[in-house]
Coordinates of C-alpha atoms and ligand atoms in Angstrom, one line a residue:
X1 CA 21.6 -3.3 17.0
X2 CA 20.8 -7.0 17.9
X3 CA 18.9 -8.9 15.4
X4 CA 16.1 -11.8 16.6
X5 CA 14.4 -14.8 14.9
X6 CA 11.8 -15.6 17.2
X7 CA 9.8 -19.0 16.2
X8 CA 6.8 -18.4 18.2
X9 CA 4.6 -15.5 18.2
X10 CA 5.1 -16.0 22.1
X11 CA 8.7 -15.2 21.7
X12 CA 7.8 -11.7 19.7
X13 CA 8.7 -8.5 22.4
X14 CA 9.1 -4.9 21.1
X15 CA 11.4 -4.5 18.6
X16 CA 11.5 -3.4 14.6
X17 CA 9.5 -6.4 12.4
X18 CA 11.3 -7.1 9.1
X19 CA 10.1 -9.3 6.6
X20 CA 11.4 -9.2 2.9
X21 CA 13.5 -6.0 4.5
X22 CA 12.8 -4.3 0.8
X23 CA 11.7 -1.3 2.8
X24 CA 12.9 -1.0 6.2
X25 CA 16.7 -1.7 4.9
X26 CA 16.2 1.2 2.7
X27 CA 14.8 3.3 5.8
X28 CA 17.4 2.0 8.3
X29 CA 20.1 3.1 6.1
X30 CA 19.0 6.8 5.6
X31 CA 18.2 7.0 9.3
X32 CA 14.7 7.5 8.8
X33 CA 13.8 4.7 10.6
X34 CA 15.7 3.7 13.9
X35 CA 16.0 0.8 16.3
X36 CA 17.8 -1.0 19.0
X37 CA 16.4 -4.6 18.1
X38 CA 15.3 -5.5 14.7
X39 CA 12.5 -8.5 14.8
X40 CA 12.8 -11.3 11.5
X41 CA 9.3 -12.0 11.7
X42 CA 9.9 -14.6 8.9
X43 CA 9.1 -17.7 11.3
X44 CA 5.9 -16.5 12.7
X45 CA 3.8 -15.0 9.7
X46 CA 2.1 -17.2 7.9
X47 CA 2.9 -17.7 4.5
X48 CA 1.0 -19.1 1.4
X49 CA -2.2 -19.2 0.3
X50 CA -5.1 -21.5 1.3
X51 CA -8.6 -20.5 -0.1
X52 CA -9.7 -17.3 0.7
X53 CA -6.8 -17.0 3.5
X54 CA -3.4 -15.9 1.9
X55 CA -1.1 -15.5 4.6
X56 CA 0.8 -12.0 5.4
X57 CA 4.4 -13.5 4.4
X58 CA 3.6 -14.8 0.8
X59 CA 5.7 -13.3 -1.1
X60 CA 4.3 -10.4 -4.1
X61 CA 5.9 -13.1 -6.7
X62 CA 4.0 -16.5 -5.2
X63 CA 0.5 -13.9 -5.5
X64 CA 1.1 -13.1 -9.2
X65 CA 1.3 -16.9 -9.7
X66 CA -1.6 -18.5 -7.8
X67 CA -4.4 -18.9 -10.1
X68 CA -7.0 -19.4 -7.2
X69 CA -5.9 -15.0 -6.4
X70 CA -8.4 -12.9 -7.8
X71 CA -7.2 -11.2 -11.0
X72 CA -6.6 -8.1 -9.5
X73 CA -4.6 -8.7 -6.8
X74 CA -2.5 -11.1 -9.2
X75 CA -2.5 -8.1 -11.7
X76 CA -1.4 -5.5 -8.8
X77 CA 1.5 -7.8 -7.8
X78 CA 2.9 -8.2 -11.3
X79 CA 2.7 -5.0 -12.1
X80 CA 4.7 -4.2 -8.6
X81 CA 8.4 -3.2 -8.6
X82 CA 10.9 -5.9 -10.3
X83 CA 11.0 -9.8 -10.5
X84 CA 13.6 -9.6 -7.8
X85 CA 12.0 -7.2 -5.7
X86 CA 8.4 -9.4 -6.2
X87 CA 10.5 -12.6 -4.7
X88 CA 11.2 -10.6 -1.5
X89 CA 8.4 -8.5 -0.4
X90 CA 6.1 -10.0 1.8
X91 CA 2.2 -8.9 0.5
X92 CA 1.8 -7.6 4.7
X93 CA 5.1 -5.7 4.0
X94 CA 3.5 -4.3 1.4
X95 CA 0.2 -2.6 2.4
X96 CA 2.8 -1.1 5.1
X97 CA 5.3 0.4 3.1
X98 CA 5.8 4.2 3.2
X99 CA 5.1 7.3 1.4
X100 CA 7.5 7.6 -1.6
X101 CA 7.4 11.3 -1.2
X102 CA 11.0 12.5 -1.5
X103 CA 10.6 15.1 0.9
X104 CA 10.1 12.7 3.6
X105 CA 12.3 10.4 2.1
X106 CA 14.6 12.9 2.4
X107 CA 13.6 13.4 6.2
X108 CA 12.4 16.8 5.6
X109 CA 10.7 17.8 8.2
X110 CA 7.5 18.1 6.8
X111 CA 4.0 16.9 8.7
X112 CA 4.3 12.9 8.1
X113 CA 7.8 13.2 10.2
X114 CA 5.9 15.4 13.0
X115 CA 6.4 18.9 11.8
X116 CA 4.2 21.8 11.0
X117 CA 4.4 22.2 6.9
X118 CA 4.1 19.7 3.7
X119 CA 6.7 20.8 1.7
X120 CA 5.1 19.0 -1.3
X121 CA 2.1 21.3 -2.1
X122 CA 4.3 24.2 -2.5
X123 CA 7.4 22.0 -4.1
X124 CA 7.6 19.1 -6.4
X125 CA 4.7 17.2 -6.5
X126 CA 3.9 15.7 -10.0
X127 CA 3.4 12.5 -7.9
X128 CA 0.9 13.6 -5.2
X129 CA -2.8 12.9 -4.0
X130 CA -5.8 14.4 -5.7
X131 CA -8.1 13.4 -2.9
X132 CA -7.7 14.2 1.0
X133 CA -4.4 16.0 0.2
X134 CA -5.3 19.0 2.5
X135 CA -2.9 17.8 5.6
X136 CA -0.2 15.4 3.4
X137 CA -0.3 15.8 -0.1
X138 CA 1.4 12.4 0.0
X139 CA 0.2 9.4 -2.6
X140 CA -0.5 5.6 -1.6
X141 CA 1.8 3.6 -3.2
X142 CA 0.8 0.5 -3.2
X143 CA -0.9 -1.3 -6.0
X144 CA -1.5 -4.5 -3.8
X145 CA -3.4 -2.6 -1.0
X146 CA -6.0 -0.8 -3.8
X147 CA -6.3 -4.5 -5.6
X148 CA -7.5 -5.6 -1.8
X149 CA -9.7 -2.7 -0.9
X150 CA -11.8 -3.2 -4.1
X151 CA -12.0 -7.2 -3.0
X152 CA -12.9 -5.9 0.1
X153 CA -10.3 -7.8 1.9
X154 CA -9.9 -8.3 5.8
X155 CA -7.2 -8.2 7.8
X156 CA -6.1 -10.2 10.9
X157 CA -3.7 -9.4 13.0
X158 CA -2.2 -11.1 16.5
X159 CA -5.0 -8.7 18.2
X160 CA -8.2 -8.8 16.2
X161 CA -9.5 -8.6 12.9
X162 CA -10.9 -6.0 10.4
X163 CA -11.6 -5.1 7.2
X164 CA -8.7 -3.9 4.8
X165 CA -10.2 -0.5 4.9
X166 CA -10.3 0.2 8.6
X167 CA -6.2 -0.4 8.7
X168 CA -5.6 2.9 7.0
X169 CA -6.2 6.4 8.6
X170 CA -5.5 9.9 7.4
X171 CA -3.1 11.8 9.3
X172 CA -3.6 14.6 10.9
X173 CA -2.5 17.2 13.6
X174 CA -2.9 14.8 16.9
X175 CA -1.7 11.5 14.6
X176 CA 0.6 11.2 11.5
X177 CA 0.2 7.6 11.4
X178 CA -1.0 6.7 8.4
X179 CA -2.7 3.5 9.6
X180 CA -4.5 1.8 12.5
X181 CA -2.0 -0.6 13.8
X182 CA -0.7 -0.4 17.2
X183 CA 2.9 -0.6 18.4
X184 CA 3.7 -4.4 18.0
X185 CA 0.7 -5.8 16.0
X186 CA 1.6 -7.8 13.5
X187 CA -0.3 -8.7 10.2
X188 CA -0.7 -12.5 9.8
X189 CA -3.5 -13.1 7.6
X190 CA -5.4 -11.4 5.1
X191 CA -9.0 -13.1 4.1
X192 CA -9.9 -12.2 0.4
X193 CA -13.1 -13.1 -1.2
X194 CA -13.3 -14.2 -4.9
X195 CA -15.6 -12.1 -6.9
X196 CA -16.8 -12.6 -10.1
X197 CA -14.6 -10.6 -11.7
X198 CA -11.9 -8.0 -11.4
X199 CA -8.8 -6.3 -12.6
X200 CA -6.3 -3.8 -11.9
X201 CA -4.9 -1.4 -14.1
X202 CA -2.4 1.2 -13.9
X203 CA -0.1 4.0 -15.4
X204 CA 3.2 4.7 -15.0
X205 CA 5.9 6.8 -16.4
X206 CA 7.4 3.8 -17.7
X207 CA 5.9 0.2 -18.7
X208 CA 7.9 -1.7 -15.8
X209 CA 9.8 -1.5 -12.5
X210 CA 7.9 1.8 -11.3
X211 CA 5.0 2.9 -8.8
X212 CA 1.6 4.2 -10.3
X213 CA 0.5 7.8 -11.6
X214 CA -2.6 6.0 -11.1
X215 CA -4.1 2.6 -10.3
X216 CA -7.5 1.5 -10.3
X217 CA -8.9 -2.0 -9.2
X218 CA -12.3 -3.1 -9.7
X219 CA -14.1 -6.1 -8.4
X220 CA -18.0 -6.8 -8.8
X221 CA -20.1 -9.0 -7.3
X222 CA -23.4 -10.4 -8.7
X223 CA -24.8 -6.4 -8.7
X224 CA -22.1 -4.2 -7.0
X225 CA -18.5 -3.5 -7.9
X226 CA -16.0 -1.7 -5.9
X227 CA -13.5 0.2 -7.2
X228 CA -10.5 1.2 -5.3
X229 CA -7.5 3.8 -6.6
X230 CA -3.9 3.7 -5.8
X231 CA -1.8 6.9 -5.9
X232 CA -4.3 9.4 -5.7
X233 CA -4.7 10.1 -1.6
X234 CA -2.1 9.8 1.4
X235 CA -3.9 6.3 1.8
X236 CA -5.7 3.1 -0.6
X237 CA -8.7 5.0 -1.6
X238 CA -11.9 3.3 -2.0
X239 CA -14.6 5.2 -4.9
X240 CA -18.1 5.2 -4.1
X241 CA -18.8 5.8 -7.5
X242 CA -16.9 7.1 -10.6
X243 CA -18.7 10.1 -10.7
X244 CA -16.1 10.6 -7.2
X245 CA -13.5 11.7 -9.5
X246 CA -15.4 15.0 -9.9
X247 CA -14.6 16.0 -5.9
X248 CA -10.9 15.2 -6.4
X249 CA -9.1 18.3 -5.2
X250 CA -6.0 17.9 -6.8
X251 CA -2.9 20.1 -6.7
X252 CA -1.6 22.3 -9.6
X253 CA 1.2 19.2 -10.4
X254 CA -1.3 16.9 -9.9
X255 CA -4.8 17.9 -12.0
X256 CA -3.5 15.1 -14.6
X257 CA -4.4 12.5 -12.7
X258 CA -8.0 13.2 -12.8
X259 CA -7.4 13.0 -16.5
X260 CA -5.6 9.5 -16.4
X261 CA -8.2 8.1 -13.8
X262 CA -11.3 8.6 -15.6
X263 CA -10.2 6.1 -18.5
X264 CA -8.7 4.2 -16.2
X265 CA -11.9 3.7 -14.6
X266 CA -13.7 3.0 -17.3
X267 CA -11.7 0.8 -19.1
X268 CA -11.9 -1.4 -15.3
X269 CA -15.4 -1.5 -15.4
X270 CA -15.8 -2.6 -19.1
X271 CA -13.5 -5.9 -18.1
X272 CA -15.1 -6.8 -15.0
X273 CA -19.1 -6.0 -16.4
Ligands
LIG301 C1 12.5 0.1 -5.9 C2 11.2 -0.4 -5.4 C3 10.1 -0.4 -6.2 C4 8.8 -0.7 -5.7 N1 7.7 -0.7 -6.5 C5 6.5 -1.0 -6.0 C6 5.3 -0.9 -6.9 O1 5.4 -0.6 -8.0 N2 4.1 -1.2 -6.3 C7 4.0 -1.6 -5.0 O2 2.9 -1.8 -4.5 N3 5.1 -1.7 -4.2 C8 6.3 -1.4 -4.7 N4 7.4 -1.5 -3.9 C9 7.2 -1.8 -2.5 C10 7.5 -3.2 -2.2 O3 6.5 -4.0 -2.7 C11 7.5 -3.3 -0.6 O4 8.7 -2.7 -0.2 C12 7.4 -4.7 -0.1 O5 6.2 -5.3 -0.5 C13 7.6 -4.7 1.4 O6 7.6 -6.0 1.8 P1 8.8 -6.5 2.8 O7 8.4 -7.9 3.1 O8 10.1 -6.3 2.1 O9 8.6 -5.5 3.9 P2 9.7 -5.0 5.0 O10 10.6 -4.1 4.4 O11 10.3 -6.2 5.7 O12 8.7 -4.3 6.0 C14 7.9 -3.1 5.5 C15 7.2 -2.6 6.7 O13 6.2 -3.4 7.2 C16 6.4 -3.9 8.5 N5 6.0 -5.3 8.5 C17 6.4 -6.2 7.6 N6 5.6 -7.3 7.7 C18 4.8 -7.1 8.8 C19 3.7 -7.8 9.4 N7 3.4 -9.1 9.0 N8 3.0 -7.3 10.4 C20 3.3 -6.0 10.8 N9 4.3 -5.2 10.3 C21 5.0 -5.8 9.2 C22 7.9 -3.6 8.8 O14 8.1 -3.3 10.1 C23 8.0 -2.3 7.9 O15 7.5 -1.2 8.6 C24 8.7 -1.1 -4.4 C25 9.8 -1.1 -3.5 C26 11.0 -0.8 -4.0 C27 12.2 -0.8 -3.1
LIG302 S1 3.2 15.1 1.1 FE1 3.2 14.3 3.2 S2 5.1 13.2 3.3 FE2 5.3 14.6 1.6 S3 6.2 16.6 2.4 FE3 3.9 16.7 2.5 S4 3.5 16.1 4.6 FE4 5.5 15.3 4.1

């Protein structure tokens, strides 16, 4: 495998992007994800933040610290993984990291790798979506990518630009990607407006170094207030209202979650009202 360090975005050609590496190492080594030439995009993402632009290469650690980063997505990075792993992973790393579902962690072949069954709904799946779970039972992980949906966040990339919510898609039979980017297109900014207030909050199995059961950002401003869950669907999932909870469809392992949302939600609203 050859390994590049292109300085130009000019010099970028095919290839497997790494950036903090705390996911596709993990990948590469079980052979879940494969390549012939891996791609340090490390000199060509921007990285930092300036305003409402935080470039795709600041790291989760540099977020929780910034004071000028709305409280959520501060919150949803300090709440992320451990101090070590926080001074590696890139924030556009994280929005693309994959399902932690063990089956396909495992390379099962279940739907997400191409096949024709999700092992999860009839196996282990104390973990797993209560929304959209129909196709892949799998749940978002990441707290950072429900922290920006509710601060309804947009996205650039090398090709165009979009909001946060428009780079994630459900799979399905014709597509198991889980989002909308193309082969190649890389994440360099993300622009974040500051609300008037938000948080995230979440539950875990333990108080640190652990994904969410649940996660809930909030954000509001002047009269409306997103909120935006983690955990609970294959993607970020956005909440038109918290009466939403009442369609969740959740699994037999998974009906708890409905139960941890709703004071979740509540409690979210309460601090940013
Ligand atoms: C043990 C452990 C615990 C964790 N706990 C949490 C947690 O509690 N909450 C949470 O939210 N996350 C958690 N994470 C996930 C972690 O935050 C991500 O692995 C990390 O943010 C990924 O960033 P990276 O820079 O290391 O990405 P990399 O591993 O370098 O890349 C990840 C993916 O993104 C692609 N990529 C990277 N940058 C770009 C870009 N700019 N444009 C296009 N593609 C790109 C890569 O090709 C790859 O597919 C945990 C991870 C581990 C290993
Ligand atoms: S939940 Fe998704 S990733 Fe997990 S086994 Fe089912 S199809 Fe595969």
């Amino acid at each position: 495998m050859e390994l590049l360090r292109p300085s130009s975005l000019d010099e970028v050609d095919g290839g497997l992007p790494i950036h903090g590496g705390t996911e596709v190492v993990p990948l590469l080594r079980d052979g879940i994800l494969t390549t012939d030439r891996l791609v340090d995009i490390r000199g060509v993402i921007p990285r930092g933040v300036d305003g409402r632009v935080i470039g795709a290469g600041t790291t989760l650690a540099e977020l929780e610290r910034d004071l000028h980063v709305p409280a959520a997505l501060r919150e949803a990075c300090r709440l992320a993984a451990s101090p070590q792993l926080r001074n590696m992973s890139s924030v556009g790393g994280n929005l693309l990291q994959s399902t932690r579902c063990w089956y396909w962690r495992l390379n099962y072949p279940c739907r997400l790798h191409g096949g024709d069954r999700c092992h999860a709904r009839e196996g282990e799946h104390r973990e797993h979506a209560i929304f959209a779970n129909d196709f892949c039972a799998s749940a978002h992980p990441s707290d950072v990518a429900a922290a920006l949906l509710a601060l309804n966040a947009r996205v650039r990339t090398a090709r165009r630009e979009l909001p946060l919510a428009e780079l994630y898609r459900l799979p399905d039979d014709a597509d198991r990607a889980v989002t909308t980017l193309e082969p190649g297109e890389l994440i360099l900014e993300l622009e974040v407006p500051q609300p008037q207030a938000s948080t995230y909050l979440k539950a875990m199995d333990r108080n640190r170094f652990t994904f969410a059961l649940v996660g809930v950002a909030a954000a509001r401003s002047g009269e409306e207030t997103r909120l935006a869950l983690s955990a609970v669907a294959p993607i970020p999932w956005l909440l038109g209202s918290p009466d939403d909870l009442d369609r969740a469809t959740p699994l037999p392992g998974t009906a708890y979650k409905v139960d941890l949302a709703r004071p979740l939600i509540r409690r979210a609203l309460d601090a940013v009202a």
